[in-house]
Amino acid sequence: MDPNVIAVETRKVEAVTVGGHSHTLWVAPTRSGGLCYVWTNLGGGCDRLGTVPLDVVWAGGGAVPVGSDGLPDINAEAFGRISVHVSAAYVDRVAIRFADGTTVQPEITWVSAPIDAGFFLYSFSREQQRPGHQVVSVVALKSGDVITEEPASGTAQRPVAPPADAIVSQRTVAFSAPTSRGNALIWTAPTRYDGKCAWLEFEGKLASIAPCQPKGYDWNEGLATGFYPTSDAVLFFGTAERYEQIDLVYEDGGVTHVIPKNHVFVASIPDRHFEAGHQVERIDARGPDGRVIPSASYSPRHDSPSGCAQVVPSLACGR
């Protein structure tokens, strides 16, 4: 977690009053070309490498309610202000979009090298917090083009594939796995901020894998896994930055060995392992030395009404 900040080069940038409270911005570079910052009486964060194009911290208010579609929804009490920092390498202005179609372009305070980033605080008025007028997203732009966009906190959208940040025209197949219904593919594509995105394609359908990552950052810097059920198969897929092999260990002693490629992987769980007594018992991740890494291994729960492991859909269980 150590960002290697150069504390002796900390700069006092500016003091602003937002929502009746005074906040002073302090910024320091890191040894890897990034930054750490803090707004007094508010908080801050770090971008160790300095490649994160847009970072938004949503602050204030109480609990976020759940909407009719089962997703969180914001209202007048959800939050009152945001803290934003952007990379000067990828962004030259920021727009805040509201549900009524209006936008605001806050004034950004730019900090020169070695920080090379912009910062601002923005406080929402009561009118902007009213249903139908509240903030929808924060958009980072460069020369008028959208670089990336962050939905408002509390309006979390279900992941989409391919991700909005991906330059789909430049996608490549990072991993291909044979199944009884054709190949399961994992695509990767660059972003407009020199990052990377990945998603799954199987039988003409797409599924999200993990958020797009800025340049130099790994997906979770570890292991992230998921299960994708179809009408006649269950795919095991994910990202693995540090691991040489992922093992699906079954209750009957069988094992499916998965070797990641390009830091991603996908495999099909054999049908016989949908039956009770033959299901996934645990998932082991192995390092370069071939040893199981306990902190990266886990056991799926088997407490569903059907008796199947939680990772196996009922439509596939016991058939």
PDB file of C-alpha atoms in Angstrom:
ATOM      1  CA  MET A   1       0.000   0.000   0.000  1.00  0.00           C
ATOM      2  CA  ASP A   2       3.057   2.286   0.244  1.00  0.00           C
ATOM      3  CA  PRO A   3       2.880   4.779  -2.676  1.00  0.00           C
ATOM      4  CA  ASN A   4       6.508   5.937  -2.039  1.00  0.00           C
ATOM      5  CA  VAL A   5       5.492   9.560  -1.626  1.00  0.00           C
ATOM      6  CA  ILE A   6       8.269  12.165  -1.524  1.00  0.00           C
ATOM      7  CA  ALA A   7       7.029  13.989   1.561  1.00  0.00           C
ATOM      8  CA  VAL A   8       9.692  16.723   1.507  1.00  0.00           C
ATOM      9  CA  GLU A   9       8.333  17.927  -1.848  1.00  0.00           C
ATOM     10  CA  THR A  10       4.773  18.454  -0.586  1.00  0.00           C
ATOM     11  CA  ARG A  11       3.138  21.600  -1.960  1.00  0.00           C
ATOM     12  CA  LYS A  12       0.423  23.739  -0.429  1.00  0.00           C
ATOM     13  CA  VAL A  13      -1.656  24.488  -3.511  1.00  0.00           C
ATOM     14  CA  GLU A  14      -4.742  26.489  -2.566  1.00  0.00           C
ATOM     15  CA  ALA A  15      -7.449  27.059  -0.002  1.00  0.00           C
ATOM     16  CA  VAL A  16     -11.125  27.050  -0.989  1.00  0.00           C
ATOM     17  CA  THR A  17     -14.441  27.350   0.809  1.00  0.00           C
ATOM     18  CA  VAL A  18     -17.051  24.779  -0.202  1.00  0.00           C
ATOM     19  CA  GLY A  19     -20.405  24.348   1.511  1.00  0.00           C
ATOM     20  CA  GLY A  20     -19.363  26.778   4.218  1.00  0.00           C
ATOM     21  CA  HIS A  21     -16.214  24.809   5.071  1.00  0.00           C
ATOM     22  CA  SER A  22     -12.618  25.779   4.340  1.00  0.00           C
ATOM     23  CA  HIS A  23     -10.347  23.206   2.688  1.00  0.00           C
ATOM     24  CA  THR A  24      -6.662  23.474   1.829  1.00  0.00           C
ATOM     25  CA  LEU A  25      -5.141  21.286  -0.887  1.00  0.00           C
ATOM     26  CA  TRP A  26      -1.771  19.661  -0.235  1.00  0.00           C
ATOM     27  CA  VAL A  27      -0.046  17.605  -2.962  1.00  0.00           C
ATOM     28  CA  ALA A  28       3.177  15.580  -3.063  1.00  0.00           C
ATOM     29  CA  PRO A  29       4.841  13.577  -5.863  1.00  0.00           C
ATOM     30  CA  THR A  30       5.709   9.887  -5.636  1.00  0.00           C
ATOM     31  CA  ARG A  31       8.925   8.217  -6.714  1.00  0.00           C
ATOM     32  CA  SER A  32       7.044   6.386  -9.497  1.00  0.00           C
ATOM     33  CA  GLY A  33       5.830   9.565 -11.183  1.00  0.00           C
ATOM     34  CA  GLY A  34       2.479   9.785  -9.442  1.00  0.00           C
ATOM     35  CA  LEU A  35       1.007  11.838  -6.623  1.00  0.00           C
ATOM     36  CA  CYS A  36      -0.687  11.850  -3.249  1.00  0.00           C
ATOM     37  CA  TYR A  37      -3.042  14.625  -2.169  1.00  0.00           C
ATOM     38  CA  VAL A  38      -5.270  15.661   0.702  1.00  0.00           C
ATOM     39  CA  TRP A  39      -7.918  18.314   1.213  1.00  0.00           C
ATOM     40  CA  THR A  40      -7.851  19.327   4.878  1.00  0.00           C
ATOM     41  CA  ASN A  41     -11.085  18.508   6.745  1.00  0.00           C
ATOM     42  CA  LEU A  42     -12.131  16.323   3.832  1.00  0.00           C
ATOM     43  CA  GLY A  43      -9.688  13.603   2.731  1.00  0.00           C
ATOM     44  CA  GLY A  44      -7.601  12.597  -0.248  1.00  0.00           C
ATOM     45  CA  GLY A  45      -5.879   9.739  -2.000  1.00  0.00           C
ATOM     46  CA  CYS A  46      -2.952   8.590  -4.144  1.00  0.00           C
ATOM     47  CA  ASP A  47      -2.219   7.689  -7.757  1.00  0.00           C
ATOM     48  CA  ARG A  48       1.143   5.988  -7.365  1.00  0.00           C
ATOM     49  CA  LEU A  49       1.982   6.004 -11.102  1.00  0.00           C
ATOM     50  CA  GLY A  50       0.213   9.196 -12.166  1.00  0.00           C
ATOM     51  CA  THR A  51      -1.736   7.441 -14.937  1.00  0.00           C
ATOM     52  CA  VAL A  52      -5.283   7.510 -13.531  1.00  0.00           C
ATOM     53  CA  PRO A  53      -7.163   9.803 -15.941  1.00  0.00           C
ATOM     54  CA  LEU A  54     -10.083  10.649 -13.645  1.00  0.00           C
ATOM     55  CA  ASP A  55     -10.652  10.063  -9.939  1.00  0.00           C
ATOM     56  CA  VAL A  56     -13.859  11.202  -8.233  1.00  0.00           C
ATOM     57  CA  VAL A  57     -14.560  11.041  -4.493  1.00  0.00           C
ATOM     58  CA  TRP A  58     -18.251  11.424  -3.608  1.00  0.00           C
ATOM     59  CA  ALA A  59     -18.811  12.864  -0.143  1.00  0.00           C
ATOM     60  CA  GLY A  60     -21.584  13.796   2.254  1.00  0.00           C
ATOM     61  CA  GLY A  61     -25.132  12.698   2.946  1.00  0.00           C
ATOM     62  CA  GLY A  62     -26.424   9.487   4.435  1.00  0.00           C
ATOM     63  CA  ALA A  63     -27.395   6.040   3.231  1.00  0.00           C
ATOM     64  CA  VAL A  64     -28.128   5.623  -0.468  1.00  0.00           C
ATOM     65  CA  PRO A  65     -31.597   4.096  -1.125  1.00  0.00           C
ATOM     66  CA  VAL A  66     -32.339   1.240  -3.482  1.00  0.00           C
ATOM     67  CA  GLY A  67     -34.360   1.976  -6.624  1.00  0.00           C
ATOM     68  CA  SER A  68     -37.209  -0.044  -8.137  1.00  0.00           C
ATOM     69  CA  ASP A  69     -34.765  -1.932 -10.374  1.00  0.00           C
ATOM     70  CA  GLY A  70     -32.812  -3.205  -7.388  1.00  0.00           C
ATOM     71  CA  LEU A  71     -29.866  -0.875  -8.004  1.00  0.00           C
ATOM     72  CA  PRO A  72     -28.803   1.956  -5.665  1.00  0.00           C
ATOM     73  CA  ASP A  73     -30.356   5.319  -6.451  1.00  0.00           C
ATOM     74  CA  ILE A  74     -29.377   8.801  -5.357  1.00  0.00           C
ATOM     75  CA  ASN A  75     -31.659  11.450  -3.906  1.00  0.00           C
ATOM     76  CA  ALA A  76     -31.280  14.842  -2.260  1.00  0.00           C
ATOM     77  CA  GLU A  77     -29.585  13.288   0.765  1.00  0.00           C
ATOM     78  CA  ALA A  78     -27.118  11.074  -1.103  1.00  0.00           C
ATOM     79  CA  PHE A  79     -24.125  13.456  -1.231  1.00  0.00           C
ATOM     80  CA  GLY A  80     -23.283  17.131  -1.247  1.00  0.00           C
ATOM     81  CA  ARG A  81     -19.897  17.549  -2.896  1.00  0.00           C
ATOM     82  CA  ILE A  82     -17.215  15.846  -4.945  1.00  0.00           C
ATOM     83  CA  SER A  83     -13.437  15.949  -4.930  1.00  0.00           C
ATOM     84  CA  VAL A  84     -11.871  15.369  -8.362  1.00  0.00           C
ATOM     85  CA  HIS A  85      -8.370  14.989  -9.678  1.00  0.00           C
ATOM     86  CA  VAL A  86      -7.365  14.346 -13.303  1.00  0.00           C
ATOM     87  CA  SER A  87      -4.146  13.575 -15.146  1.00  0.00           C
ATOM     88  CA  ALA A  88      -2.858  16.446 -17.292  1.00  0.00           C
ATOM     89  CA  ALA A  89      -1.472  13.873 -19.737  1.00  0.00           C
ATOM     90  CA  TYR A  90      -4.951  12.713 -20.730  1.00  0.00           C
ATOM     91  CA  VAL A  91      -7.453  15.388 -19.654  1.00  0.00           C
ATOM     92  CA  ASP A  92      -7.792  19.128 -20.258  1.00  0.00           C
ATOM     93  CA  ARG A  93     -11.282  19.767 -18.876  1.00  0.00           C
ATOM     94  CA  VAL A  94     -14.067  18.123 -16.901  1.00  0.00           C
ATOM     95  CA  ALA A  95     -17.842  18.298 -17.297  1.00  0.00           C
ATOM     96  CA  ILE A  96     -20.425  17.421 -14.653  1.00  0.00           C
ATOM     97  CA  ARG A  97     -23.624  16.108 -16.247  1.00  0.00           C
ATOM     98  CA  PHE A  98     -27.061  16.381 -14.653  1.00  0.00           C
ATOM     99  CA  ALA A  99     -30.259  14.418 -15.168  1.00  0.00           C
ATOM    100  CA  ASP A 100     -32.042  17.418 -16.704  1.00  0.00           C
ATOM    101  CA  GLY A 101     -29.480  17.572 -19.536  1.00  0.00           C
ATOM    102  CA  THR A 102     -27.467  20.505 -18.203  1.00  0.00           C
ATOM    103  CA  THR A 103     -23.704  20.433 -17.662  1.00  0.00           C
ATOM    104  CA  VAL A 104     -21.224  22.370 -15.565  1.00  0.00           C
ATOM    105  CA  GLN A 105     -17.513  22.740 -16.306  1.00  0.00           C
ATOM    106  CA  PRO A 106     -15.753  23.505 -13.006  1.00  0.00           C
ATOM    107  CA  GLU A 107     -12.566  25.534 -12.913  1.00  0.00           C
ATOM    108  CA  ILE A 108      -9.605  23.202 -12.478  1.00  0.00           C
ATOM    109  CA  THR A 109      -6.486  24.084 -10.504  1.00  0.00           C
ATOM    110  CA  TRP A 110      -3.526  22.683 -12.444  1.00  0.00           C
ATOM    111  CA  VAL A 111      -0.314  21.707 -10.667  1.00  0.00           C
ATOM    112  CA  SER A 112       2.870  21.593 -12.747  1.00  0.00           C
ATOM    113  CA  ALA A 113       5.519  18.851 -12.981  1.00  0.00           C
ATOM    114  CA  PRO A 114       6.294  16.564 -11.362  1.00  0.00           C
ATOM    115  CA  ILE A 115       2.621  16.462 -10.270  1.00  0.00           C
ATOM    116  CA  ASP A 116       1.077  17.190 -13.711  1.00  0.00           C
ATOM    117  CA  ALA A 117      -2.518  16.947 -12.513  1.00  0.00           C
ATOM    118  CA  GLY A 118      -5.613  19.059 -11.987  1.00  0.00           C
ATOM    119  CA  PHE A 119      -7.828  19.311  -8.902  1.00  0.00           C
ATOM    120  CA  PHE A 120     -11.165  20.806  -7.873  1.00  0.00           C
ATOM    121  CA  LEU A 121     -13.927  20.581  -5.286  1.00  0.00           C
ATOM    122  CA  TYR A 122     -17.547  21.040  -6.293  1.00  0.00           C
ATOM    123  CA  SER A 123     -20.544  21.531  -3.993  1.00  0.00           C
ATOM    124  CA  PHE A 124     -24.048  20.671  -5.235  1.00  0.00           C
ATOM    125  CA  SER A 125     -26.892  23.096  -4.661  1.00  0.00           C
ATOM    126  CA  ARG A 126     -30.275  21.970  -3.359  1.00  0.00           C
ATOM    127  CA  GLU A 127     -31.663  22.367  -6.874  1.00  0.00           C
ATOM    128  CA  GLN A 128     -28.980  20.052  -8.267  1.00  0.00           C
ATOM    129  CA  GLN A 129     -29.769  17.441  -5.621  1.00  0.00           C
ATOM    130  CA  ARG A 130     -33.499  17.441  -6.371  1.00  0.00           C
ATOM    131  CA  PRO A 131     -34.811  14.286  -8.143  1.00  0.00           C
ATOM    132  CA  GLY A 132     -34.735  14.859 -11.890  1.00  0.00           C
ATOM    133  CA  HIS A 133     -31.935  17.397 -11.614  1.00  0.00           C
ATOM    134  CA  GLN A 134     -29.232  15.514  -9.683  1.00  0.00           C
ATOM    135  CA  VAL A 135     -25.775  14.732 -11.038  1.00  0.00           C
ATOM    136  CA  VAL A 136     -25.540  11.785 -13.429  1.00  0.00           C
ATOM    137  CA  SER A 137     -21.816  11.548 -14.094  1.00  0.00           C
ATOM    138  CA  VAL A 138     -18.444  13.260 -14.220  1.00  0.00           C
ATOM    139  CA  VAL A 139     -16.814  13.274 -17.659  1.00  0.00           C
ATOM    140  CA  ALA A 140     -13.122  13.759 -18.467  1.00  0.00           C
ATOM    141  CA  LEU A 141     -12.373  15.302 -21.873  1.00  0.00           C
ATOM    142  CA  LYS A 142      -9.352  16.011 -24.048  1.00  0.00           C
ATOM    143  CA  SER A 143      -9.665  18.381 -27.017  1.00  0.00           C
ATOM    144  CA  GLY A 144     -13.437  17.888 -26.847  1.00  0.00           C
ATOM    145  CA  ASP A 145     -13.299  14.076 -26.916  1.00  0.00           C
ATOM    146  CA  VAL A 146     -14.572  11.977 -24.016  1.00  0.00           C
ATOM    147  CA  ILE A 147     -11.657  10.124 -22.412  1.00  0.00           C
ATOM    148  CA  THR A 148     -13.586   8.396 -19.624  1.00  0.00           C
ATOM    149  CA  GLU A 149     -16.715   8.913 -17.537  1.00  0.00           C
ATOM    150  CA  GLU A 150     -17.629   8.029 -13.962  1.00  0.00           C
ATOM    151  CA  PRO A 151     -21.315   7.515 -13.055  1.00  0.00           C
ATOM    152  CA  ALA A 152     -22.545   9.286  -9.951  1.00  0.00           C
ATOM    153  CA  SER A 153     -22.025   7.431  -6.707  1.00  0.00           C
ATOM    154  CA  GLY A 154     -25.265   5.645  -5.880  1.00  0.00           C
ATOM    155  CA  THR A 155     -26.295   5.316  -9.518  1.00  0.00           C
ATOM    156  CA  ALA A 156     -24.102   2.272 -10.015  1.00  0.00           C
ATOM    157  CA  GLN A 157     -24.758   0.738 -13.378  1.00  0.00           C
ATOM    158  CA  ARG A 158     -24.507  -2.933 -14.138  1.00  0.00           C
ATOM    159  CA  PRO A 159     -21.200  -3.665 -15.928  1.00  0.00           C
ATOM    160  CA  VAL A 160     -21.423  -3.610 -19.708  1.00  0.00           C
ATOM    161  CA  ALA A 161     -19.337  -5.386 -22.306  1.00  0.00           C
ATOM    162  CA  PRO A 162     -17.394  -4.193 -24.076  1.00  0.00           C
ATOM    163  CA  PRO A 163     -16.596  -1.451 -21.518  1.00  0.00           C
ATOM    164  CA  ALA A 164     -17.284   2.107 -22.627  1.00  0.00           C
ATOM    165  CA  ASP A 165     -13.601   3.026 -22.257  1.00  0.00           C
ATOM    166  CA  ALA A 166     -12.412   0.287 -24.635  1.00  0.00           C
ATOM    167  CA  ILE A 167     -11.291   1.183 -28.161  1.00  0.00           C
ATOM    168  CA  VAL A 168     -13.162  -1.791 -29.619  1.00  0.00           C
ATOM    169  CA  SER A 169     -11.728  -1.365 -33.116  1.00  0.00           C
ATOM    170  CA  GLN A 170      -8.316  -2.288 -31.678  1.00  0.00           C
ATOM    171  CA  ARG A 171      -9.416  -5.344 -29.708  1.00  0.00           C
ATOM    172  CA  THR A 172      -7.444  -8.588 -29.813  1.00  0.00           C
ATOM    173  CA  VAL A 173      -8.130 -12.114 -28.546  1.00  0.00           C
ATOM    174  CA  ALA A 174      -6.160 -12.538 -25.317  1.00  0.00           C
ATOM    175  CA  PHE A 175      -7.412 -16.036 -24.459  1.00  0.00           C
ATOM    176  CA  SER A 176      -9.420 -18.715 -26.275  1.00  0.00           C
ATOM    177  CA  ALA A 177     -10.782 -21.892 -24.669  1.00  0.00           C
ATOM    178  CA  PRO A 178     -12.595 -24.711 -26.498  1.00  0.00           C
ATOM    179  CA  THR A 179     -16.019 -25.859 -25.272  1.00  0.00           C
ATOM    180  CA  SER A 180     -18.673 -28.217 -26.628  1.00  0.00           C
ATOM    181  CA  ARG A 181     -20.459 -25.121 -27.996  1.00  0.00           C
ATOM    182  CA  GLY A 182     -17.466 -23.436 -29.636  1.00  0.00           C
ATOM    183  CA  ASN A 183     -14.658 -21.276 -28.344  1.00  0.00           C
ATOM    184  CA  ALA A 184     -15.008 -18.994 -25.339  1.00  0.00           C
ATOM    185  CA  LEU A 185     -13.004 -15.822 -25.960  1.00  0.00           C
ATOM    186  CA  ILE A 186     -11.572 -13.108 -23.788  1.00  0.00           C
ATOM    187  CA  TRP A 187     -10.974  -9.884 -25.674  1.00  0.00           C
ATOM    188  CA  THR A 188      -8.650  -7.104 -24.563  1.00  0.00           C
ATOM    189  CA  ALA A 189      -8.504  -3.579 -25.960  1.00  0.00           C
ATOM    190  CA  PRO A 190      -6.614  -0.343 -25.212  1.00  0.00           C
ATOM    191  CA  THR A 191      -8.204   2.819 -23.848  1.00  0.00           C
ATOM    192  CA  ARG A 192      -7.777   6.487 -24.735  1.00  0.00           C
ATOM    193  CA  TYR A 193      -5.635   6.839 -21.607  1.00  0.00           C
ATOM    194  CA  ASP A 194      -3.139   4.063 -22.469  1.00  0.00           C
ATOM    195  CA  GLY A 195      -4.924   1.584 -20.220  1.00  0.00           C
ATOM    196  CA  LYS A 196      -6.504  -1.798 -20.895  1.00  0.00           C
ATOM    197  CA  CYS A 197      -9.964  -3.369 -20.853  1.00  0.00           C
ATOM    198  CA  ALA A 198     -11.140  -6.991 -21.061  1.00  0.00           C
ATOM    199  CA  TRP A 199     -14.441  -8.814 -21.587  1.00  0.00           C
ATOM    200  CA  LEU A 200     -15.792 -12.293 -22.288  1.00  0.00           C
ATOM    201  CA  GLU A 201     -17.572 -13.488 -25.441  1.00  0.00           C
ATOM    202  CA  PHE A 202     -19.343 -16.837 -25.718  1.00  0.00           C
ATOM    203  CA  GLU A 203     -22.085 -17.997 -28.119  1.00  0.00           C
ATOM    204  CA  GLY A 204     -22.442 -14.438 -29.403  1.00  0.00           C
ATOM    205  CA  LYS A 205     -23.046 -12.994 -25.916  1.00  0.00           C
ATOM    206  CA  LEU A 206     -20.745 -10.668 -24.003  1.00  0.00           C
ATOM    207  CA  ALA A 207     -19.994 -10.443 -20.285  1.00  0.00           C
ATOM    208  CA  SER A 208     -17.954  -8.034 -18.173  1.00  0.00           C
ATOM    209  CA  ILE A 209     -14.794  -9.301 -16.476  1.00  0.00           C
ATOM    210  CA  ALA A 210     -13.239  -6.417 -14.545  1.00  0.00           C
ATOM    211  CA  PRO A 211     -13.021  -2.617 -14.658  1.00  0.00           C
ATOM    212  CA  CYS A 212     -10.635  -1.114 -17.185  1.00  0.00           C
ATOM    213  CA  GLN A 213      -7.232  -0.303 -15.709  1.00  0.00           C
ATOM    214  CA  PRO A 214      -4.947   2.725 -16.215  1.00  0.00           C
ATOM    215  CA  LYS A 215      -1.470   2.369 -17.663  1.00  0.00           C
ATOM    216  CA  GLY A 216       0.869   0.407 -15.406  1.00  0.00           C
ATOM    217  CA  TYR A 217      -1.813  -0.862 -13.034  1.00  0.00           C
ATOM    218  CA  ASP A 218      -2.835  -4.495 -12.789  1.00  0.00           C
ATOM    219  CA  TRP A 219      -6.325  -5.909 -12.480  1.00  0.00           C
ATOM    220  CA  ASN A 220      -6.595  -6.115  -8.678  1.00  0.00           C
ATOM    221  CA  GLU A 221      -2.841  -6.747  -8.737  1.00  0.00           C
ATOM    222  CA  GLY A 222      -3.891 -10.326  -8.059  1.00  0.00           C
ATOM    223  CA  LEU A 223      -6.758 -12.682  -8.859  1.00  0.00           C
ATOM    224  CA  ALA A 224     -10.355 -11.886  -9.809  1.00  0.00           C
ATOM    225  CA  THR A 225     -12.704 -14.695 -10.846  1.00  0.00           C
ATOM    226  CA  GLY A 226     -16.240 -15.102 -12.107  1.00  0.00           C
ATOM    227  CA  PHE A 227     -18.676 -17.752 -13.313  1.00  0.00           C
ATOM    228  CA  TYR A 228     -20.790 -17.291 -16.425  1.00  0.00           C
ATOM    229  CA  PRO A 229     -23.748 -19.676 -16.769  1.00  0.00           C
ATOM    230  CA  THR A 230     -25.393 -20.416 -20.106  1.00  0.00           C
ATOM    231  CA  SER A 231     -28.196 -22.821 -20.999  1.00  0.00           C
ATOM    232  CA  ASP A 232     -25.760 -25.704 -21.317  1.00  0.00           C
ATOM    233  CA  ALA A 233     -22.431 -24.675 -19.825  1.00  0.00           C
ATOM    234  CA  VAL A 234     -20.740 -22.796 -16.993  1.00  0.00           C
ATOM    235  CA  LEU A 235     -17.596 -20.836 -17.785  1.00  0.00           C
ATOM    236  CA  PHE A 236     -14.966 -20.018 -15.176  1.00  0.00           C
ATOM    237  CA  PHE A 237     -13.085 -16.837 -16.123  1.00  0.00           C
ATOM    238  CA  GLY A 238     -11.171 -13.912 -14.721  1.00  0.00           C
ATOM    239  CA  THR A 239      -7.926 -11.983 -14.438  1.00  0.00           C
ATOM    240  CA  ALA A 240      -4.705 -13.234 -12.852  1.00  0.00           C
ATOM    241  CA  GLU A 241      -1.774 -10.858 -12.742  1.00  0.00           C
ATOM    242  CA  ARG A 242       0.526 -12.713 -10.375  1.00  0.00           C
ATOM    243  CA  TYR A 243      -0.444 -16.352 -10.682  1.00  0.00           C
ATOM    244  CA  GLU A 244       0.921 -19.037 -12.967  1.00  0.00           C
ATOM    245  CA  GLN A 245      -1.952 -21.533 -12.602  1.00  0.00           C
ATOM    246  CA  ILE A 246      -5.522 -21.639 -11.310  1.00  0.00           C
ATOM    247  CA  ASP A 247      -6.948 -25.004 -10.191  1.00  0.00           C
ATOM    248  CA  LEU A 248     -10.630 -25.904  -9.931  1.00  0.00           C
ATOM    249  CA  VAL A 249     -10.626 -28.744  -7.395  1.00  0.00           C
ATOM    250  CA  TYR A 250     -13.772 -30.911  -7.334  1.00  0.00           C
ATOM    251  CA  GLU A 251     -15.367 -32.906  -4.515  1.00  0.00           C
ATOM    252  CA  ASP A 252     -14.563 -36.180  -6.269  1.00  0.00           C
ATOM    253  CA  GLY A 253     -10.853 -35.374  -6.437  1.00  0.00           C
ATOM    254  CA  GLY A 254     -10.823 -34.191 -10.041  1.00  0.00           C
ATOM    255  CA  VAL A 255      -8.983 -31.015 -11.011  1.00  0.00           C
ATOM    256  CA  THR A 256      -9.249 -28.600 -13.932  1.00  0.00           C
ATOM    257  CA  HIS A 257      -5.930 -26.810 -14.455  1.00  0.00           C
ATOM    258  CA  VAL A 258      -6.162 -23.348 -16.015  1.00  0.00           C
ATOM    259  CA  ILE A 259      -3.016 -21.552 -17.235  1.00  0.00           C
ATOM    260  CA  PRO A 260      -3.592 -17.774 -17.599  1.00  0.00           C
ATOM    261  CA  LYS A 261      -2.386 -16.047 -20.746  1.00  0.00           C
ATOM    262  CA  ASN A 262      -2.005 -12.288 -21.117  1.00  0.00           C
ATOM    263  CA  HIS A 263      -3.130 -12.084 -17.471  1.00  0.00           C
ATOM    264  CA  VAL A 264      -6.614 -13.470 -18.262  1.00  0.00           C
ATOM    265  CA  PHE A 265      -8.186 -16.931 -18.466  1.00  0.00           C
ATOM    266  CA  VAL A 266     -11.392 -18.815 -19.242  1.00  0.00           C
ATOM    267  CA  ALA A 267     -12.345 -22.503 -18.995  1.00  0.00           C
ATOM    268  CA  SER A 268     -15.520 -24.563 -19.225  1.00  0.00           C
ATOM    269  CA  ILE A 269     -16.604 -26.627 -16.192  1.00  0.00           C
ATOM    270  CA  PRO A 270     -17.354 -30.190 -17.349  1.00  0.00           C
ATOM    271  CA  ASP A 271     -21.023 -31.218 -17.093  1.00  0.00           C
ATOM    272  CA  ARG A 272     -20.280 -34.073 -14.700  1.00  0.00           C
ATOM    273  CA  HIS A 273     -19.213 -31.524 -12.104  1.00  0.00           C
ATOM    274  CA  PHE A 274     -22.711 -30.062 -11.804  1.00  0.00           C
ATOM    275  CA  GLU A 275     -23.869 -33.094  -9.799  1.00  0.00           C
ATOM    276  CA  ALA A 276     -23.816 -33.264  -5.998  1.00  0.00           C
ATOM    277  CA  GLY A 277     -20.611 -34.905  -4.804  1.00  0.00           C
ATOM    278  CA  HIS A 278     -18.742 -33.809  -7.924  1.00  0.00           C
ATOM    279  CA  GLN A 279     -18.999 -30.004  -7.686  1.00  0.00           C
ATOM    280  CA  VAL A 280     -16.340 -27.353  -7.212  1.00  0.00           C
ATOM    281  CA  GLU A 281     -14.892 -27.794  -3.732  1.00  0.00           C
ATOM    282  CA  ARG A 282     -12.258 -25.062  -3.828  1.00  0.00           C
ATOM    283  CA  ILE A 283     -10.259 -22.831  -6.146  1.00  0.00           C
ATOM    284  CA  ASP A 284      -6.485 -22.737  -5.719  1.00  0.00           C
ATOM    285  CA  ALA A 285      -4.124 -20.144  -7.152  1.00  0.00           C
ATOM    286  CA  ARG A 286      -0.475 -21.107  -7.621  1.00  0.00           C
ATOM    287  CA  GLY A 287       2.577 -18.870  -7.796  1.00  0.00           C
ATOM    288  CA  PRO A 288       5.660 -19.188 -10.037  1.00  0.00           C
ATOM    289  CA  ASP A 289       7.081 -21.868  -7.741  1.00  0.00           C
ATOM    290  CA  GLY A 290       3.976 -24.029  -8.208  1.00  0.00           C
ATOM    291  CA  ARG A 291       2.881 -23.707  -4.603  1.00  0.00           C
ATOM    292  CA  VAL A 292      -0.713 -22.885  -3.618  1.00  0.00           C
ATOM    293  CA  ILE A 293      -1.061 -19.343  -2.298  1.00  0.00           C
ATOM    294  CA  PRO A 294      -3.549 -19.610   0.620  1.00  0.00           C
ATOM    295  CA  SER A 295      -4.568 -15.954   0.521  1.00  0.00           C
ATOM    296  CA  ALA A 296      -5.678 -16.342  -3.116  1.00  0.00           C
ATOM    297  CA  SER A 297      -7.664 -19.586  -2.651  1.00  0.00           C
ATOM    298  CA  TYR A 298     -11.277 -19.994  -1.556  1.00  0.00           C
ATOM    299  CA  SER A 299     -14.156 -22.459  -1.288  1.00  0.00           C
ATOM    300  CA  PRO A 300     -17.555 -21.767  -2.912  1.00  0.00           C
ATOM    301  CA  ARG A 301     -20.597 -22.094  -0.645  1.00  0.00           C
ATOM    302  CA  HIS A 302     -22.947 -25.067  -1.090  1.00  0.00           C
ATOM    303  CA  ASP A 303     -25.955 -23.612   0.713  1.00  0.00           C
ATOM    304  CA  SER A 304     -28.357 -23.082  -2.197  1.00  0.00           C
ATOM    305  CA  PRO A 305     -31.787 -24.780  -1.986  1.00  0.00           C
ATOM    306  CA  SER A 306     -30.690 -27.220  -4.690  1.00  0.00           C
ATOM    307  CA  GLY A 307     -27.586 -28.220  -2.750  1.00  0.00           C
ATOM    308  CA  CYS A 308     -25.366 -26.999  -5.581  1.00  0.00           C
ATOM    309  CA  ALA A 309     -22.324 -24.830  -5.054  1.00  0.00           C
ATOM    310  CA  GLN A 310     -23.203 -21.159  -5.194  1.00  0.00           C
ATOM    311  CA  VAL A 311     -21.106 -20.802  -8.342  1.00  0.00           C
ATOM    312  CA  VAL A 312     -23.173 -23.416 -10.221  1.00  0.00           C
ATOM    313  CA  PRO A 313     -26.544 -22.145 -11.498  1.00  0.00           C
ATOM    314  CA  SER A 314     -29.673 -24.107 -10.661  1.00  0.00           C
ATOM    315  CA  LEU A 315     -30.393 -24.573 -14.371  1.00  0.00           C
ATOM    316  CA  ALA A 316     -27.212 -26.625 -14.657  1.00  0.00           C
ATOM    317  CA  CYS A 317     -27.367 -28.375 -11.296  1.00  0.00           C
ATOM    318  CA  GLY A 318     -28.495 -32.006 -11.166  1.00  0.00           C
ATOM    319  CA  ARG A 319     -29.514 -32.255 -14.783  1.00  0.00           C
TER     320      ARG A 319
END
